[in-house]
Amino acid sequence: RFLEEISNEDYINSFNTENISNEEMSLIREKIISITLDIIINFLAVLPNEFKILIKCTTLLNQLVNIMLTYDNFGIKYEISNIFKMLIEINREDSFNNIDLYRECFNQLLKYLKEPTEQAKKTEISITKQIIIEIFIHLFCLTNFEAKFWLKQNNLTKIIISLLEENNKIVNIYTIKLLRCIIDYMDMYVCRKIFTKELCDILVKLFVDNIKNNNMVISGLLGFYESLNQKKDELFNIIIDNNKEFFTKSEYKIFFKN
């Protein structure tokens, strides 16, 4: 409730600000939020089971999501992402329906990933999306099949395609990391459903668009294909078959020979 109050835009107006500017008051508010997040992290570390009981009776999770998506302070965003990662670890042995972490909070995060990046806020939105993707990477690495299947049911393929189509280097790099995590930790059935021909085409296009730059996007894609080749032969063949024309081109072969 305290986080809900302090994150409200009317919070500043409730103070006598004759001797303090709005900018200074905003800094004070962010400092208070940061201290509160530190308390939550310590609570989680020391009394995880009690915290699970607490969040069932409050709107705390939604407030954390709200602050992450609306505040420009990247330090606060990372603190909140660490809280969600800790919650994932605490709940990984339970059914994912035990708390509203998925249904309420993660649905909001998925919705944010779907939204196009405004040019005026490109840096802020890109980093926020990076943080959210890192949370889902953590989810894939640690949680049970039900939680991963929940992600697949929420049109994860379409979300990934829209992220790759943004032509945003930061978002592209972390989306590729998410894909690599999927092939490392997902059931083959779900992998086949996620890696549609449309997604395979986008990955190839991304490769072609960046191949001359030899940048971090290319490095990420090379790591993705290497991991794919080593661990999921069937899926690798699906991707090759979907883009056979590209993979037999001389430019592709020369690139790897070099």
GROMACS .gro file of C-alpha atoms in nm:
model
  258
    1ARG     CA    1   0.000   0.000   0.000
    2PHE     CA    2   0.290   0.234   0.075
    3LEU     CA    3   0.438   0.172  -0.271
    4GLU     CA    4   0.099   0.240  -0.426
    5GLU     CA    5   0.074   0.572  -0.243
    6ILE     CA    6   0.427   0.694  -0.309
    7SER     CA    7   0.424   0.597  -0.678
    8ASN     CA    8   0.103   0.795  -0.735
    9GLU     CA    9   0.150   1.119  -0.928
   10ASP     CA   10  -0.045   1.310  -0.663
   11TYR     CA   11   0.205   1.211  -0.396
   12ILE     CA   12   0.430   1.510  -0.460
   13ASN     CA   13   0.134   1.748  -0.455
   14SER     CA   14   0.048   1.635  -0.103
   15PHE     CA   15   0.360   1.804   0.031
   16ASN     CA   16   0.435   2.167   0.095
   17THR     CA   17   0.686   2.224  -0.184
   18GLU     CA   18   0.754   2.594  -0.134
   19ASN     CA   19   1.111   2.524  -0.027
   20ILE     CA   20   1.174   2.224  -0.252
   21SER     CA   21   1.136   2.180  -0.626
   22ASN     CA   22   0.938   1.906  -0.796
   23GLU     CA   23   1.264   1.765  -0.933
   24GLU     CA   24   1.410   1.737  -0.583
   25MET     CA   25   1.089   1.582  -0.456
   26SER     CA   26   1.101   1.325  -0.737
   27LEU     CA   27   1.455   1.231  -0.637
   28ILE     CA   28   1.343   1.190  -0.276
   29ARG     CA   29   1.052   0.972  -0.387
   30GLU     CA   30   1.280   0.752  -0.598
   31LYS     CA   31   1.518   0.716  -0.303
   32ILE     CA   32   1.231   0.606  -0.077
   33ILE     CA   33   1.114   0.355  -0.340
   34SER     CA   34   1.469   0.219  -0.372
   35ILE     CA   35   1.496   0.176   0.006
   36THR     CA   36   1.157   0.001   0.011
   37LEU     CA   37   1.273  -0.237  -0.265
   38ASP     CA   38   1.585  -0.317  -0.061
   39ILE     CA   39   1.360  -0.408   0.232
   40ILE     CA   40   1.153  -0.637   0.007
   41ILE     CA   41   1.467  -0.809  -0.126
   42ASN     CA   42   1.595  -0.867   0.229
   43PHE     CA   43   1.253  -0.996   0.335
   44LEU     CA   44   1.254  -1.235   0.039
   45ALA     CA   45   1.603  -1.360   0.118
   46VAL     CA   46   1.539  -1.419   0.488
   47LEU     CA   47   1.168  -1.518   0.501
   48PRO     CA   48   1.068  -1.644   0.155
   49ASN     CA   49   0.771  -1.855   0.264
   50GLU     CA   50   0.625  -1.574   0.475
   51PHE     CA   51   0.663  -1.339   0.179
   52LYS     CA   52   0.461  -1.576  -0.040
   53ILE     CA   53   0.177  -1.552   0.212
   54LEU     CA   54   0.207  -1.174   0.224
   55ILE     CA   55   0.178  -1.114  -0.151
   56LYS     CA   56  -0.143  -1.316  -0.171
   57CYS     CA   57  -0.311  -1.056   0.049
   58THR     CA   58  -0.181  -0.737  -0.113
   59THR     CA   59  -0.148  -0.560  -0.448
   60LEU     CA   60   0.228  -0.550  -0.408
   61LEU     CA   61   0.308  -0.744  -0.725
   62ASN     CA   62   0.100  -0.516  -0.944
   63GLN     CA   63   0.259  -0.211  -0.787
   64LEU     CA   64   0.605  -0.348  -0.863
   65VAL     CA   65   0.505  -0.400  -1.226
   66ASN     CA   66   0.353  -0.053  -1.243
   67ILE     CA   67   0.670   0.111  -1.110
   68MET     CA   68   0.892  -0.090  -1.346
   69LEU     CA   69   0.691   0.011  -1.653
   70THR     CA   70   0.632   0.377  -1.567
   71TYR     CA   71   0.954   0.495  -1.397
   72ASP     CA   72   1.258   0.606  -1.595
   73ASN     CA   73   1.504   0.511  -1.319
   74PHE     CA   74   1.688   0.205  -1.454
   75GLY     CA   75   1.832   0.119  -1.113
   76ILE     CA   76   1.480   0.080  -0.976
   77LYS     CA   77   1.382  -0.132  -1.276
   78TYR     CA   78   1.673  -0.370  -1.214
   79GLU     CA   79   1.591  -0.395  -0.844
   80ILE     CA   80   1.235  -0.495  -0.928
   81SER     CA   81   1.356  -0.748  -1.185
   82ASN     CA   82   1.573  -0.905  -0.913
   83ILE     CA   83   1.265  -0.934  -0.692
   84PHE     CA   84   1.076  -1.118  -0.967
   85LYS     CA   85   1.373  -1.347  -1.028
   86MET     CA   86   1.381  -1.430  -0.656
   87LEU     CA   87   1.007  -1.503  -0.667
   88ILE     CA   88   1.059  -1.736  -0.963
   89GLU     CA   89   1.326  -1.923  -0.766
   90ILE     CA   90   1.106  -1.948  -0.456
   91ASN     CA   91   0.811  -2.082  -0.654
   92ARG     CA   92   0.989  -2.309  -0.898
   93GLU     CA   93   0.896  -2.624  -0.707
   94ASP     CA   94   0.529  -2.522  -0.679
   95SER     CA   95   0.244  -2.514  -0.921
   96PHE     CA   96   0.260  -2.183  -1.106
   97ASN     CA   97  -0.099  -2.108  -0.999
   98ASN     CA   98   0.005  -2.073  -0.633
   99ILE     CA   99   0.045  -1.698  -0.674
  100ASP     CA  100  -0.066  -1.438  -0.926
  101LEU     CA  101   0.288  -1.390  -1.049
  102TYR     CA  102   0.205  -1.530  -1.394
  103ARG     CA  103  -0.159  -1.449  -1.446
  104GLU     CA  104  -0.141  -1.089  -1.324
  105CYS     CA  105   0.214  -0.960  -1.337
  106PHE     CA  106   0.380  -1.149  -1.618
  107ASN     CA  107   0.080  -1.093  -1.846
  108GLN     CA  108   0.140  -0.720  -1.806
  109LEU     CA  109   0.508  -0.766  -1.889
  110LEU     CA  110   0.422  -0.968  -2.200
  111LYS     CA  111   0.180  -0.695  -2.307
  112TYR     CA  112   0.458  -0.438  -2.275
  113LEU     CA  113   0.686  -0.647  -2.498
  114LYS     CA  114   0.419  -0.644  -2.769
  115GLU     CA  115   0.399  -0.264  -2.781
  116PRO     CA  116   0.603  -0.089  -3.053
  117THR     CA  117   0.895   0.123  -2.937
  118GLU     CA  118   0.833   0.496  -2.957
  119GLN     CA  119   1.130   0.676  -3.110
  120ALA     CA  120   1.107   0.952  -2.850
  121LYS     CA  121   1.154   0.695  -2.574
  122LYS     CA  122   1.366   0.444  -2.764
  123THR     CA  123   1.644   0.406  -2.506
  124GLU     CA  124   1.411   0.385  -2.207
  125ILE     CA  125   1.175   0.134  -2.369
  126SER     CA  126   1.460  -0.075  -2.512
  127ILE     CA  127   1.625  -0.116  -2.172
  128THR     CA  128   1.290  -0.191  -2.006
  129LYS     CA  129   1.225  -0.462  -2.265
  130GLN     CA  130   1.576  -0.598  -2.207
  131ILE     CA  131   1.505  -0.626  -1.834
  132ILE     CA  132   1.170  -0.799  -1.897
  133ILE     CA  133   1.330  -1.047  -2.140
  134GLU     CA  134   1.594  -1.126  -1.877
  135ILE     CA  135   1.313  -1.212  -1.633
  136PHE     CA  136   1.162  -1.457  -1.884
  137ILE     CA  137   1.504  -1.608  -1.954
  138HIS     CA  138   1.530  -1.671  -1.580
  139LEU     CA  139   1.183  -1.825  -1.592
  140PHE     CA  140   1.281  -2.066  -1.870
  141CYS     CA  141   1.598  -2.171  -1.691
  142LEU     CA  142   1.443  -2.249  -1.356
  143THR     CA  143   1.072  -2.326  -1.368
  144ASN     CA  144   0.860  -2.628  -1.446
  145PHE     CA  145   0.701  -2.728  -1.773
  146GLU     CA  146   0.361  -2.577  -1.682
  147ALA     CA  147   0.507  -2.228  -1.651
  148LYS     CA  148   0.689  -2.261  -1.982
  149PHE     CA  149   0.376  -2.393  -2.150
  150TRP     CA  150   0.189  -2.090  -2.012
  151LEU     CA  151   0.435  -1.869  -2.201
  152LYS     CA  152   0.376  -2.061  -2.521
  153GLN     CA  153  -0.001  -2.025  -2.476
  154ASN     CA  154   0.042  -1.647  -2.461
  155ASN     CA  155   0.152  -1.622  -2.825
  156LEU     CA  156   0.520  -1.615  -2.739
  157THR     CA  157   0.613  -1.671  -3.105
  158LYS     CA  158   0.432  -1.356  -3.218
  159ILE     CA  159   0.592  -1.157  -2.937
  160ILE     CA  160   0.939  -1.281  -3.033
  161ILE     CA  161   0.879  -1.199  -3.400
  162SER     CA  162   0.764  -0.846  -3.317
  163LEU     CA  163   1.074  -0.797  -3.098
  164LEU     CA  164   1.309  -0.916  -3.373
  165GLU     CA  165   1.136  -0.693  -3.628
  166GLU     CA  166   1.198  -0.382  -3.419
  167ASN     CA  167   1.548  -0.346  -3.567
  168ASN     CA  168   1.670  -0.246  -3.223
  169LYS     CA  169   2.012  -0.390  -3.142
  170ILE     CA  170   1.958  -0.420  -2.764
  171VAL     CA  171   1.617  -0.581  -2.803
  172ASN     CA  172   1.744  -0.811  -3.081
  173ILE     CA  173   2.041  -0.934  -2.876
  174TYR     CA  174   1.831  -1.024  -2.572
  175THR     CA  175   1.555  -1.179  -2.782
  176ILE     CA  176   1.816  -1.408  -2.940
  177LYS     CA  177   1.935  -1.496  -2.588
  178LEU     CA  178   1.576  -1.587  -2.503
  179LEU     CA  179   1.553  -1.811  -2.811
  180ARG     CA  180   1.877  -1.984  -2.716
  181CYS     CA  181   1.739  -2.040  -2.368
  182ILE     CA  182   1.419  -2.186  -2.517
  183ILE     CA  183   1.604  -2.452  -2.715
  184ASP     CA  184   1.817  -2.537  -2.411
  185TYR     CA  185   1.529  -2.579  -2.165
  186MET     CA  186   1.202  -2.632  -2.351
  187ASP     CA  187   1.027  -2.955  -2.436
  188MET     CA  188   1.066  -3.047  -2.804
  189TYR     CA  189   0.690  -3.032  -2.861
  190VAL     CA  190   0.673  -2.670  -2.748
  191CYS     CA  191   0.990  -2.584  -2.942
  192ARG     CA  192   0.832  -2.706  -3.265
  193LYS     CA  193   0.529  -2.488  -3.198
  194ILE     CA  194   0.739  -2.180  -3.126
  195PHE     CA  195   0.980  -2.208  -3.420
  196THR     CA  196   0.734  -2.147  -3.702
  197LYS     CA  197   0.846  -2.079  -4.058
  198GLU     CA  198   0.766  -1.711  -4.001
  199LEU     CA  199   1.006  -1.697  -3.705
  200CYS     CA  200   1.273  -1.890  -3.900
  201ASP     CA  201   1.241  -1.640  -4.187
  202ILE     CA  202   1.286  -1.349  -3.947
  203LEU     CA  203   1.601  -1.507  -3.799
  204VAL     CA  204   1.750  -1.551  -4.145
  205LYS     CA  205   1.660  -1.194  -4.242
  206LEU     CA  206   1.823  -1.067  -3.923
  207PHE     CA  207   2.135  -1.268  -4.011
  208VAL     CA  208   2.147  -1.125  -4.365
  209ASP     CA  209   2.088  -0.767  -4.247
  210ASN     CA  210   2.375  -0.784  -3.997
  211ILE     CA  211   2.621  -1.020  -4.165
  212LYS     CA  212   2.842  -0.743  -4.308
  213ASN     CA  213   2.858  -0.561  -3.976
  214ASN     CA  214   2.984  -0.864  -3.783
  215ASN     CA  215   2.824  -0.712  -3.471
  216MET     CA  216   2.684  -0.852  -3.145
  217VAL     CA  217   2.361  -0.953  -3.320
  218ILE     CA  218   2.562  -1.180  -3.552
  219SER     CA  219   2.758  -1.317  -3.256
  220GLY     CA  220   2.433  -1.395  -3.078
  221LEU     CA  221   2.288  -1.567  -3.385
  222LEU     CA  222   2.602  -1.776  -3.435
  223GLY     CA  223   2.583  -1.888  -3.073
  224PHE     CA  224   2.214  -1.965  -3.117
  225TYR     CA  225   2.273  -2.183  -3.426
  226GLU     CA  226   2.567  -2.359  -3.260
  227SER     CA  227   2.359  -2.441  -2.955
  228LEU     CA  228   2.075  -2.553  -3.180
  229ASN     CA  229   2.304  -2.781  -3.380
  230GLN     CA  230   2.445  -2.946  -3.067
  231LYS     CA  231   2.125  -3.005  -2.871
  232LYS     CA  232   1.820  -3.022  -3.096
  233ASP     CA  233   1.893  -3.200  -3.421
  234GLU     CA  234   1.527  -3.230  -3.513
  235LEU     CA  235   1.464  -2.860  -3.457
  236PHE     CA  236   1.780  -2.765  -3.646
  237ASN     CA  237   1.656  -2.963  -3.945
  238ILE     CA  238   1.320  -2.788  -3.925
  239ILE     CA  239   1.489  -2.446  -3.940
  240ILE     CA  240   1.721  -2.558  -4.223
  241ASP     CA  241   1.426  -2.699  -4.420
  242ASN     CA  242   1.226  -2.379  -4.373
  243ASN     CA  243   1.511  -2.175  -4.520
  244LYS     CA  244   1.691  -2.423  -4.743
  245GLU     CA  245   1.744  -2.165  -5.016
  246PHE     CA  246   1.937  -1.934  -4.781
  247PHE     CA  247   2.152  -2.203  -4.622
  248THR     CA  248   2.272  -2.331  -4.962
  249LYS     CA  249   2.377  -1.987  -5.087
  250SER     CA  250   2.747  -1.938  -5.150
  251GLU     CA  251   2.750  -1.619  -4.937
  252TYR     CA  252   2.642  -1.819  -4.633
  253LYS     CA  253   2.901  -2.092  -4.689
  254ILE     CA  254   3.182  -1.840  -4.750
  255PHE     CA  255   3.094  -1.658  -4.428
  256PHE     CA  256   3.135  -1.971  -4.218
  257LYS     CA  257   3.446  -2.083  -4.408
  258ASN     CA  258   3.610  -1.751  -4.327
   0.00000   0.00000   0.00000
